[in-house]
C-alpha cells in the first residue's frame, strides 16, 4: 500500500506546472524526494551482509582444549599493555606470560571502534551490521551465530550492554549471563575498576558454589565449554580520566592480578589437566583524549595474548619488520608478533575447543597460534574454507534468484566448477599428507570466497547509485528551473502545447511501466521500485520546462562570455571549498579569510566602515576555530567558565542599552524574560564549575546540578518564544537561551564558538542591509525597531539578483562551519561522554547521543535564525529565498554524496592488517552520514518554518 501511494503522490506533485505549484506543494514534493535520498543511503551502503541457511562446519579431528576462557578488557590499548613503564617494569606482569608460555600479537579492529561491533567481530567472526546503531549497539537487528551459540555451555559475566545480545541470539538454553546493574556504569563513580572486581569476585563465587552443586559441577566438566569475562572498568576509566591517567594504569594492573587469580583457580579446579585455553584481547582501543569510534591507530590496535592448551609457545626471532615500528618500543622485537584481524579470533576459538565455526564468520584461522599437528591445521583450514564458501554459495543463489538470467553476471573467479575443483584438490592434498599445499590452497579459496561475498553484497550498488544520482541531478535541475522561471526575468512566458504535453506524459509513463515490469519479474524489494521509478517523474518535470532551458541558454549566450565563465568558475571554486571542508577542516579557515575581504572586494568598506571592520575581525576570529584540535582532546573548564562570564558581561551591556530605549520598544515582561535568561547563563556557568570539581574529587554528579541542567535545557526552548518580537532583541534572546545549554555541553574552547559565530551573524544582517543599497532599494528598514510579526507589504518584494546566490552560498558555508568549526565530527564519530557530564554520567547511548547531536544543532539554529532575519529585512519573499537556498544546499549535498562513497579519508590506515575484507567494505563514515541527515532535515525544517511565516503573519 505504501509503495503505490508514494509513487502516485510524487508523480502527481512533480507533474504540476511549475508556476501553478505552490510553495506548500513544492516543499511536500521536496520532502518526499529527500526522504527517498535519506533512506537510500542505508539501503545501498548499510544493508546487512548476513545470510542464513548454511550448514555448520566442524573440524573432524579432536580439539586440543576442552574449555576456553575469554577475557575481553574493554577499551584496552595495545601500547598500554605491551609498553613498559618508565622504570622498565611491565604494566601487567602476569600477562607478560607471552615471553615464556604464550603467543601474542595485535588484533586489528574495524571502524566503528565501539564495544558491540568489537564483541560481535570477536565472538561471531563478522563485522557488525551497521543498522545496530539504531538500537544503541545493544539489540540484534539480524540474528547471527556465534562461538557461544555453538558451544555446549557458555557462562559470561560483565556488562548488561554486551552479554544479553549473545544470549538472545543463542539457540536453546545454554548461554548464561551474570550482569551488574546498568547504573553501575557511572563515569563519575569513585573507582570504575570495581566493575572488574565484581566480575572476578562473581567468577570465584561461581566456581566455589559448583562444588556443592552436582549439576553445575557436571556441566563445568563437559567439553566445549566457554567462560567469558567482560571487563569494562578500563574503558570507563579511560573515558573519565584518559588512558594516560593513573586510574587507567592502575585498572590494568588490577585486571592483570584478577586474570592471574582466575587462571590459577581454573587450573586448580580442573586438576591442572592442561585442557584449558586462555585468550585475552580487547574490543577496541582509545585515543589519548579518551574517545573511541574512529580509526586512529590507538583505537584500532588492540592486544591479543593466547596461552594454554593447543597454543604455540613463544617463537624467538632475530628480526621482524612492521610498519608501525612498535616492537622496539615495547621491548618485544625478539618475540614473533602474530597480527590478526579482529574477526579471525572467532575461528581461532572454535578450532581450539572443536565447535563449528560461526556460520557468518568471515575470519581466517590464524594457524601460527596453534600448537598442533600439521594434519589438524590442514583440516581446520579446510573447514574454515568450506564454511566461508557456504556463505558465498547462499549469497550467489539469492542474487541469482532475483536477477533475470540474461542480466545475471556471476563472480567468474569462483564459478560452481571452480569451487568443486578447489575443494577436491584441497581434500586430495590432505589425503596425500601434503598439508602445506592444502593450507595454501584453502587460503586462496577463502580469499576468493570473501571477494565473491563482497561482489554479491554490492551487486546492485552501482545500479541503485545511478538511479539515485539520476534523481538527484534531476531534482537539482528542476529546482533551479523553478527559481529561474518564477523569480527572475531571465525567461519569457511560453504557451503550453497540450498535445505535446500529453505525448510527453504518456511517454514517461510508458518508461515507468517498463521499469516496474522488469523489477516485478525479478521480485526486487519494494524499495527498489522507489529508487528506480523516482527519476521518471523528476525528469518528466524537468523536460516539461524545456522552453525555460532554451530561453535561459539564449539569455546566457547574449551576455559577456568572460563574465559568465568567471562567475561559473567562482561558483565551482566555492563549492569545492565546501566539499574539501568535509575532509580538511582547515579549508574553512581559507574560506572565512576570503569572507573577511568581502567588504573590500565589493566596495562595502567605504559605505559602512564600522560594520565592515567588525565583520573582518569576526571572520578572522572564527577562522581560528577550524585550526584548533577537535573538541575533547584538550579539556579546558576554566575557559568554559570564562565564556559564561563573558556572555553575562555582554548581556549586561545589552540590558543597559535596552533600558535606555524608549518605552515603546520594551516592556516589563520582556525585561523579566531577559533577567531569567541571564540567570540561566549564571547557573550554567556555576553548574559547569561545580560538576567539574565534584567529578575531579570522584564524588559523582551532584543531584542539584543535574536538576538545574535539565531545567535549563527545557527552558532554553521556551524562553525565546516569550521574548520581545523586535528582531534584534528576539535574536539576542535566542542566543542567550542556546548559550546556557551550550555551556553545559562544553568542555573547552568550543564554548566560545557560538558566541563568535552569533556575533558574526549579527554583523552579517547589518552588512546585507548595506548591500541592498547597490540595487537602489531605499526602503531599508531600521533593524532596531523592526518587528517581524507585522504583516510585510508584498508590493515591496523584489526579484532575485545574483547577489542572492552569494547570500545562499554564505548560508550553506556558515552551516558547514557550524558543524565542522570545532571538530564536532569527533563528538559524533568518537564517543566522548565528557560533554554530557552535567546531565548524566551513567552510560546511556541514546540519551548521550541525543545530547551530543543537540550540541551540534545549536550553531545551526543561530545561523538559520540569522538567515531568516536577512530574508525578512532584505524584502525577499519566503518562497523565493527558500527555493534559492534549497538549490544551493542540493548542489553541495549532491557533491557530498558523490564524495561520501569514498572511505572516510581521516580514518584510513596504512597498515595492511587493517584493510577490510567483509562484504560491507566501502561505506561513508558514520559522522558524515549523521551530518548529511542533519543537514537535510534542517533544510526541510526551515522550509516548513518559512511556510508557516508566509501564512501566519500578525497584523
mmCIF file of C-alpha atoms in Angstrom, residues 25-270:
data_model
loop_
_atom_site.group_PDB
_atom_site.id
_atom_site.type_symbol
_atom_site.label_atom_id
_atom_site.label_comp_id
_atom_site.label_asym_id
_atom_site.label_seq_id
_atom_site.Cartn_x
_atom_site.Cartn_y
_atom_site.Cartn_z
ATOM 1 C CA UNK A 25 3.231 21.564 -2.716
ATOM 2 C CA UNK A 26 6.813 22.287 -3.715
ATOM 3 C CA UNK A 27 8.031 21.595 -0.174
ATOM 4 C CA UNK A 28 5.942 18.414 0.057
ATOM 5 C CA UNK A 29 7.478 17.176 -3.183
ATOM 6 C CA UNK A 30 10.920 18.067 -1.850
ATOM 7 C CA UNK A 31 10.176 16.238 1.388
ATOM 8 C CA UNK A 32 9.200 13.054 -0.443
ATOM 9 C CA UNK A 33 12.215 13.185 -2.756
ATOM 10 C CA UNK A 34 14.652 13.906 0.059
ATOM 11 C CA UNK A 35 13.193 11.141 2.233
ATOM 12 C CA UNK A 36 13.998 8.737 -0.597
ATOM 13 C CA UNK A 37 17.533 10.101 -0.754
ATOM 14 C CA UNK A 38 17.955 9.630 3.001
ATOM 15 C CA UNK A 39 16.654 6.068 3.075
ATOM 16 C CA UNK A 40 18.722 5.126 0.033
ATOM 17 C CA UNK A 41 21.963 5.705 1.967
ATOM 18 C CA UNK A 42 21.113 2.882 4.369
ATOM 19 C CA UNK A 43 19.709 0.594 1.689
ATOM 20 C CA UNK A 44 22.705 0.959 -0.615
ATOM 21 C CA UNK A 45 25.608 1.228 1.822
ATOM 22 C CA UNK A 46 24.377 -0.101 5.164
ATOM 23 C CA UNK A 47 22.468 -3.246 4.281
ATOM 24 C CA UNK A 48 23.215 -6.309 6.373
ATOM 25 C CA UNK A 49 25.907 -8.634 4.992
ATOM 26 C CA UNK A 50 24.430 -11.641 6.815
ATOM 27 C CA UNK A 51 22.889 -14.617 5.050
ATOM 28 C CA UNK A 52 21.175 -17.659 6.508
ATOM 29 C CA UNK A 53 20.689 -21.268 5.545
ATOM 30 C CA UNK A 54 24.274 -22.542 5.725
ATOM 31 C CA UNK A 55 25.300 -25.908 7.165
ATOM 32 C CA UNK A 56 27.554 -25.760 10.272
ATOM 33 C CA UNK A 57 31.134 -26.859 9.579
ATOM 34 C CA UNK A 58 33.301 -28.512 12.225
ATOM 35 C CA UNK A 59 36.853 -29.859 12.195
ATOM 36 C CA UNK A 60 36.616 -33.709 12.294
ATOM 37 C CA UNK A 61 39.719 -34.178 14.471
ATOM 38 C CA UNK A 62 39.671 -33.964 18.306
ATOM 39 C CA UNK A 63 40.426 -30.435 19.578
ATOM 40 C CA UNK A 64 43.376 -29.647 21.862
ATOM 41 C CA UNK A 65 41.264 -27.955 24.565
ATOM 42 C CA UNK A 66 38.092 -28.887 26.420
ATOM 43 C CA UNK A 67 37.311 -25.385 27.559
ATOM 44 C CA UNK A 68 38.128 -21.792 26.689
ATOM 45 C CA UNK A 69 38.390 -18.732 28.927
ATOM 46 C CA UNK A 70 37.934 -15.446 27.064
ATOM 47 C CA UNK A 71 38.959 -12.204 28.764
ATOM 48 C CA UNK A 72 37.907 -9.027 26.929
ATOM 49 C CA UNK A 73 39.377 -5.921 28.552
ATOM 50 C CA UNK A 74 37.077 -3.272 27.123
ATOM 51 C CA UNK A 75 38.948 -0.193 25.866
ATOM 52 C CA UNK A 76 42.443 -1.634 26.411
ATOM 53 C CA UNK A 77 45.011 -0.214 24.002
ATOM 54 C CA UNK A 78 47.819 -2.399 22.715
ATOM 55 C CA UNK A 79 50.554 0.004 23.764
ATOM 56 C CA UNK A 80 49.034 0.406 27.247
ATOM 57 C CA UNK A 81 49.533 -3.316 27.835
ATOM 58 C CA UNK A 82 52.755 -4.031 25.966
ATOM 59 C CA UNK A 83 54.760 -0.877 26.615
ATOM 60 C CA UNK A 84 56.990 -0.978 29.694
ATOM 61 C CA UNK A 85 56.662 1.603 32.434
ATOM 62 C CA UNK A 86 59.224 4.341 32.890
ATOM 63 C CA UNK A 87 61.041 2.117 35.408
ATOM 64 C CA UNK A 88 61.212 -0.725 32.831
ATOM 65 C CA UNK A 89 58.596 -2.819 34.614
ATOM 66 C CA UNK A 90 55.620 -4.234 32.693
ATOM 67 C CA UNK A 91 52.200 -2.675 33.401
ATOM 68 C CA UNK A 92 50.740 -6.182 33.598
ATOM 69 C CA UNK A 93 53.396 -8.586 34.995
ATOM 70 C CA UNK A 94 51.331 -11.756 34.744
ATOM 71 C CA UNK A 95 50.252 -11.112 31.161
ATOM 72 C CA UNK A 96 53.897 -10.818 30.231
ATOM 73 C CA UNK A 97 53.409 -14.593 30.120
ATOM 74 C CA UNK A 98 53.745 -14.157 26.390
ATOM 75 C CA UNK A 99 57.515 -14.129 26.844
ATOM 76 C CA UNK A 100 57.528 -17.729 28.086
ATOM 77 C CA UNK A 101 54.209 -19.539 27.699
ATOM 78 C CA UNK A 102 52.021 -17.995 25.007
ATOM 79 C CA UNK A 103 51.703 -16.346 21.629
ATOM 80 C CA UNK A 104 50.951 -12.695 21.128
ATOM 81 C CA UNK A 105 50.154 -10.123 18.508
ATOM 82 C CA UNK A 106 47.914 -7.245 17.515
ATOM 83 C CA UNK A 107 44.236 -7.638 16.750
ATOM 84 C CA UNK A 108 43.291 -5.011 14.177
ATOM 85 C CA UNK A 109 39.777 -3.719 14.744
ATOM 86 C CA UNK A 110 37.431 -2.074 12.283
ATOM 87 C CA UNK A 111 35.561 1.224 12.256
ATOM 88 C CA UNK A 112 33.320 1.891 14.126
ATOM 89 C CA UNK A 113 35.530 1.064 17.097
ATOM 90 C CA UNK A 114 32.661 0.612 19.533
ATOM 91 C CA UNK A 115 32.016 -2.093 22.123
ATOM 92 C CA UNK A 116 29.221 -4.017 20.458
ATOM 93 C CA UNK A 117 30.795 -4.205 16.953
ATOM 94 C CA UNK A 118 34.076 -5.269 18.510
ATOM 95 C CA UNK A 119 32.491 -8.073 20.526
ATOM 96 C CA UNK A 120 30.468 -9.266 17.534
ATOM 97 C CA UNK A 121 33.661 -9.466 15.478
ATOM 98 C CA UNK A 122 35.497 -11.354 18.240
ATOM 99 C CA UNK A 123 32.760 -13.843 19.123
ATOM 100 C CA UNK A 124 30.734 -14.146 15.904
ATOM 101 C CA UNK A 125 33.525 -13.554 13.403
ATOM 102 C CA UNK A 126 31.886 -10.891 11.240
ATOM 103 C CA UNK A 127 31.832 -7.124 11.226
ATOM 104 C CA UNK A 128 28.727 -5.637 12.747
ATOM 105 C CA UNK A 129 25.567 -4.932 10.838
ATOM 106 C CA UNK A 130 25.574 -1.132 10.904
ATOM 107 C CA UNK A 131 21.808 -0.964 11.417
ATOM 108 C CA UNK A 132 22.508 -1.988 15.034
ATOM 109 C CA UNK A 133 23.382 1.657 15.737
ATOM 110 C CA UNK A 134 19.643 2.402 15.570
ATOM 111 C CA UNK A 135 19.263 0.287 18.713
ATOM 112 C CA UNK A 136 22.195 1.805 20.574
ATOM 113 C CA UNK A 137 24.509 -1.132 19.719
ATOM 114 C CA UNK A 138 22.513 -3.259 22.186
ATOM 115 C CA UNK A 139 19.986 -5.319 20.218
ATOM 116 C CA UNK A 140 20.307 -7.744 17.308
ATOM 117 C CA UNK A 141 18.718 -6.270 14.154
ATOM 118 C CA UNK A 142 19.543 -9.562 12.407
ATOM 119 C CA UNK A 143 20.076 -12.759 14.380
ATOM 120 C CA UNK A 144 23.518 -14.306 13.972
ATOM 121 C CA UNK A 145 25.519 -17.321 15.028
ATOM 122 C CA UNK A 146 28.458 -17.149 17.448
ATOM 123 C CA UNK A 147 31.047 -19.311 19.217
ATOM 124 C CA UNK A 148 28.857 -19.079 22.318
ATOM 125 C CA UNK A 149 25.884 -20.463 20.413
ATOM 126 C CA UNK A 150 27.938 -23.368 19.072
ATOM 127 C CA UNK A 151 29.395 -24.239 22.478
ATOM 128 C CA UNK A 152 27.997 -26.872 24.842
ATOM 129 C CA UNK A 153 27.762 -24.313 27.658
ATOM 130 C CA UNK A 154 28.772 -20.682 27.971
ATOM 131 C CA UNK A 155 28.877 -18.717 31.197
ATOM 132 C CA UNK A 156 29.526 -14.992 30.987
ATOM 133 C CA UNK A 157 29.991 -12.156 33.459
ATOM 134 C CA UNK A 158 30.059 -8.427 32.821
ATOM 135 C CA UNK A 159 28.142 -5.519 31.337
ATOM 136 C CA UNK A 160 24.390 -5.604 30.641
ATOM 137 C CA UNK A 161 25.126 -3.758 27.393
ATOM 138 C CA UNK A 162 27.148 -6.651 25.923
ATOM 139 C CA UNK A 163 26.231 -10.035 27.381
ATOM 140 C CA UNK A 164 22.472 -10.213 26.633
ATOM 141 C CA UNK A 165 22.876 -9.887 22.866
ATOM 142 C CA UNK A 166 24.739 -13.197 22.670
ATOM 143 C CA UNK A 167 22.243 -14.940 24.920
ATOM 144 C CA UNK A 168 19.330 -13.669 22.791
ATOM 145 C CA UNK A 169 20.940 -14.922 19.620
ATOM 146 C CA UNK A 170 21.647 -18.400 21.019
ATOM 147 C CA UNK A 171 19.521 -21.466 20.286
ATOM 148 C CA UNK A 172 18.492 -23.452 23.326
ATOM 149 C CA UNK A 173 19.212 -22.671 26.939
ATOM 150 C CA UNK A 174 22.969 -22.996 27.234
ATOM 151 C CA UNK A 175 24.287 -19.412 27.289
ATOM 152 C CA UNK A 176 24.099 -17.943 30.784
ATOM 153 C CA UNK A 177 24.765 -14.313 31.716
ATOM 154 C CA UNK A 178 25.546 -12.634 35.031
ATOM 155 C CA UNK A 179 25.428 -8.821 34.823
ATOM 156 C CA UNK A 180 25.777 -5.947 37.222
ATOM 157 C CA UNK A 181 23.182 -3.163 37.036
ATOM 158 C CA UNK A 182 23.285 -0.553 34.281
ATOM 159 C CA UNK A 183 23.534 2.158 36.946
ATOM 160 C CA UNK A 184 26.938 0.753 37.924
ATOM 161 C CA UNK A 185 28.400 2.035 34.638
ATOM 162 C CA UNK A 186 28.887 5.513 36.067
ATOM 163 C CA UNK A 187 31.664 7.662 34.596
ATOM 164 C CA UNK A 188 31.617 9.762 37.749
ATOM 165 C CA UNK A 189 31.978 6.828 40.168
ATOM 166 C CA UNK A 190 34.789 6.680 42.688
ATOM 167 C CA UNK A 191 36.571 3.726 41.080
ATOM 168 C CA UNK A 192 35.395 2.134 37.844
ATOM 169 C CA UNK A 193 37.810 -0.759 38.480
ATOM 170 C CA UNK A 194 35.143 -2.059 40.871
ATOM 171 C CA UNK A 195 33.238 -3.243 37.781
ATOM 172 C CA UNK A 196 36.101 -5.634 37.010
ATOM 173 C CA UNK A 197 36.430 -6.653 40.648
ATOM 174 C CA UNK A 198 32.719 -7.511 40.571
ATOM 175 C CA UNK A 199 33.356 -9.853 37.631
ATOM 176 C CA UNK A 200 36.341 -11.574 39.236
ATOM 177 C CA UNK A 201 34.546 -11.989 42.575
ATOM 178 C CA UNK A 202 31.446 -13.490 40.950
ATOM 179 C CA UNK A 203 33.505 -15.919 38.869
ATOM 180 C CA UNK A 204 35.239 -17.125 42.041
ATOM 181 C CA UNK A 205 31.893 -17.492 43.834
ATOM 182 C CA UNK A 206 30.508 -19.348 40.842
ATOM 183 C CA UNK A 207 33.253 -21.983 40.894
ATOM 184 C CA UNK A 208 33.083 -22.291 44.660
ATOM 185 C CA UNK A 209 29.328 -22.862 44.537
ATOM 186 C CA UNK A 210 29.740 -25.542 41.862
ATOM 187 C CA UNK A 211 31.466 -27.813 44.391
ATOM 188 C CA UNK A 212 28.170 -28.150 46.240
ATOM 189 C CA UNK A 213 26.026 -28.240 43.097
ATOM 190 C CA UNK A 214 26.424 -31.535 41.254
ATOM 191 C CA UNK A 215 24.502 -30.400 38.164
ATOM 192 C CA UNK A 216 26.644 -27.322 37.744
ATOM 193 C CA UNK A 217 29.802 -29.290 38.528
ATOM 194 C CA UNK A 218 28.965 -31.803 35.807
ATOM 195 C CA UNK A 219 28.218 -29.077 33.277
ATOM 196 C CA UNK A 220 31.530 -27.362 34.003
ATOM 197 C CA UNK A 221 33.345 -30.631 33.330
ATOM 198 C CA UNK A 222 31.782 -31.057 29.897
ATOM 199 C CA UNK A 223 33.753 -30.417 26.731
ATOM 200 C CA UNK A 224 33.240 -27.346 24.502
ATOM 201 C CA UNK A 225 32.720 -25.025 27.450
ATOM 202 C CA UNK A 226 33.310 -21.256 27.207
ATOM 203 C CA UNK A 227 33.838 -18.853 30.096
ATOM 204 C CA UNK A 228 33.576 -15.193 29.090
ATOM 205 C CA UNK A 229 34.724 -12.351 31.352
ATOM 206 C CA UNK A 230 33.846 -8.879 30.076
ATOM 207 C CA UNK A 231 35.963 -6.281 31.909
ATOM 208 C CA UNK A 232 34.533 -2.770 31.427
ATOM 209 C CA UNK A 233 36.488 -0.866 34.089
ATOM 210 C CA UNK A 234 39.423 0.055 31.837
ATOM 211 C CA UNK A 235 37.112 1.590 29.233
ATOM 212 C CA UNK A 236 35.167 3.536 31.862
ATOM 213 C CA UNK A 237 38.320 4.890 33.474
ATOM 214 C CA UNK A 238 39.709 5.763 30.060
ATOM 215 C CA UNK A 239 36.642 7.857 29.270
ATOM 216 C CA UNK A 240 36.576 9.525 32.646
ATOM 217 C CA UNK A 241 40.305 10.089 33.251
ATOM 218 C CA UNK A 242 42.078 9.456 29.877
ATOM 219 C CA UNK A 243 44.329 6.455 29.028
ATOM 220 C CA UNK A 244 47.484 8.086 30.345
ATOM 221 C CA UNK A 245 45.943 8.666 33.761
ATOM 222 C CA UNK A 246 46.882 6.933 36.985
ATOM 223 C CA UNK A 247 43.358 5.433 37.232
ATOM 224 C CA UNK A 248 43.605 3.782 33.815
ATOM 225 C CA UNK A 249 47.031 2.286 34.514
ATOM 226 C CA UNK A 250 46.044 1.046 37.962
ATOM 227 C CA UNK A 251 42.964 -0.567 36.452
ATOM 228 C CA UNK A 252 45.209 -2.501 34.039
ATOM 229 C CA UNK A 253 47.262 -3.719 36.971
ATOM 230 C CA UNK A 254 44.140 -4.850 38.834
ATOM 231 C CA UNK A 255 42.902 -6.686 35.744
ATOM 232 C CA UNK A 256 46.281 -8.390 35.426
ATOM 233 C CA UNK A 257 46.088 -9.545 39.028
ATOM 234 C CA UNK A 258 42.493 -10.675 38.596
ATOM 235 C CA UNK A 259 43.323 -12.694 35.462
ATOM 236 C CA UNK A 260 46.198 -14.343 37.282
ATOM 237 C CA UNK A 261 43.911 -15.381 40.157
ATOM 238 C CA UNK A 262 41.191 -16.668 37.796
ATOM 239 C CA UNK A 263 43.669 -18.626 35.657
ATOM 240 C CA UNK A 264 45.237 -20.297 38.718
ATOM 241 C CA UNK A 265 41.806 -21.027 40.209
ATOM 242 C CA UNK A 266 40.557 -22.653 36.997
ATOM 243 C CA UNK A 267 43.700 -24.742 36.624
ATOM 244 C CA UNK A 268 43.318 -25.954 40.222
ATOM 245 C CA UNK A 269 39.608 -26.634 39.735
ATOM 246 C CA UNK A 270 40.335 -28.939 36.806
#
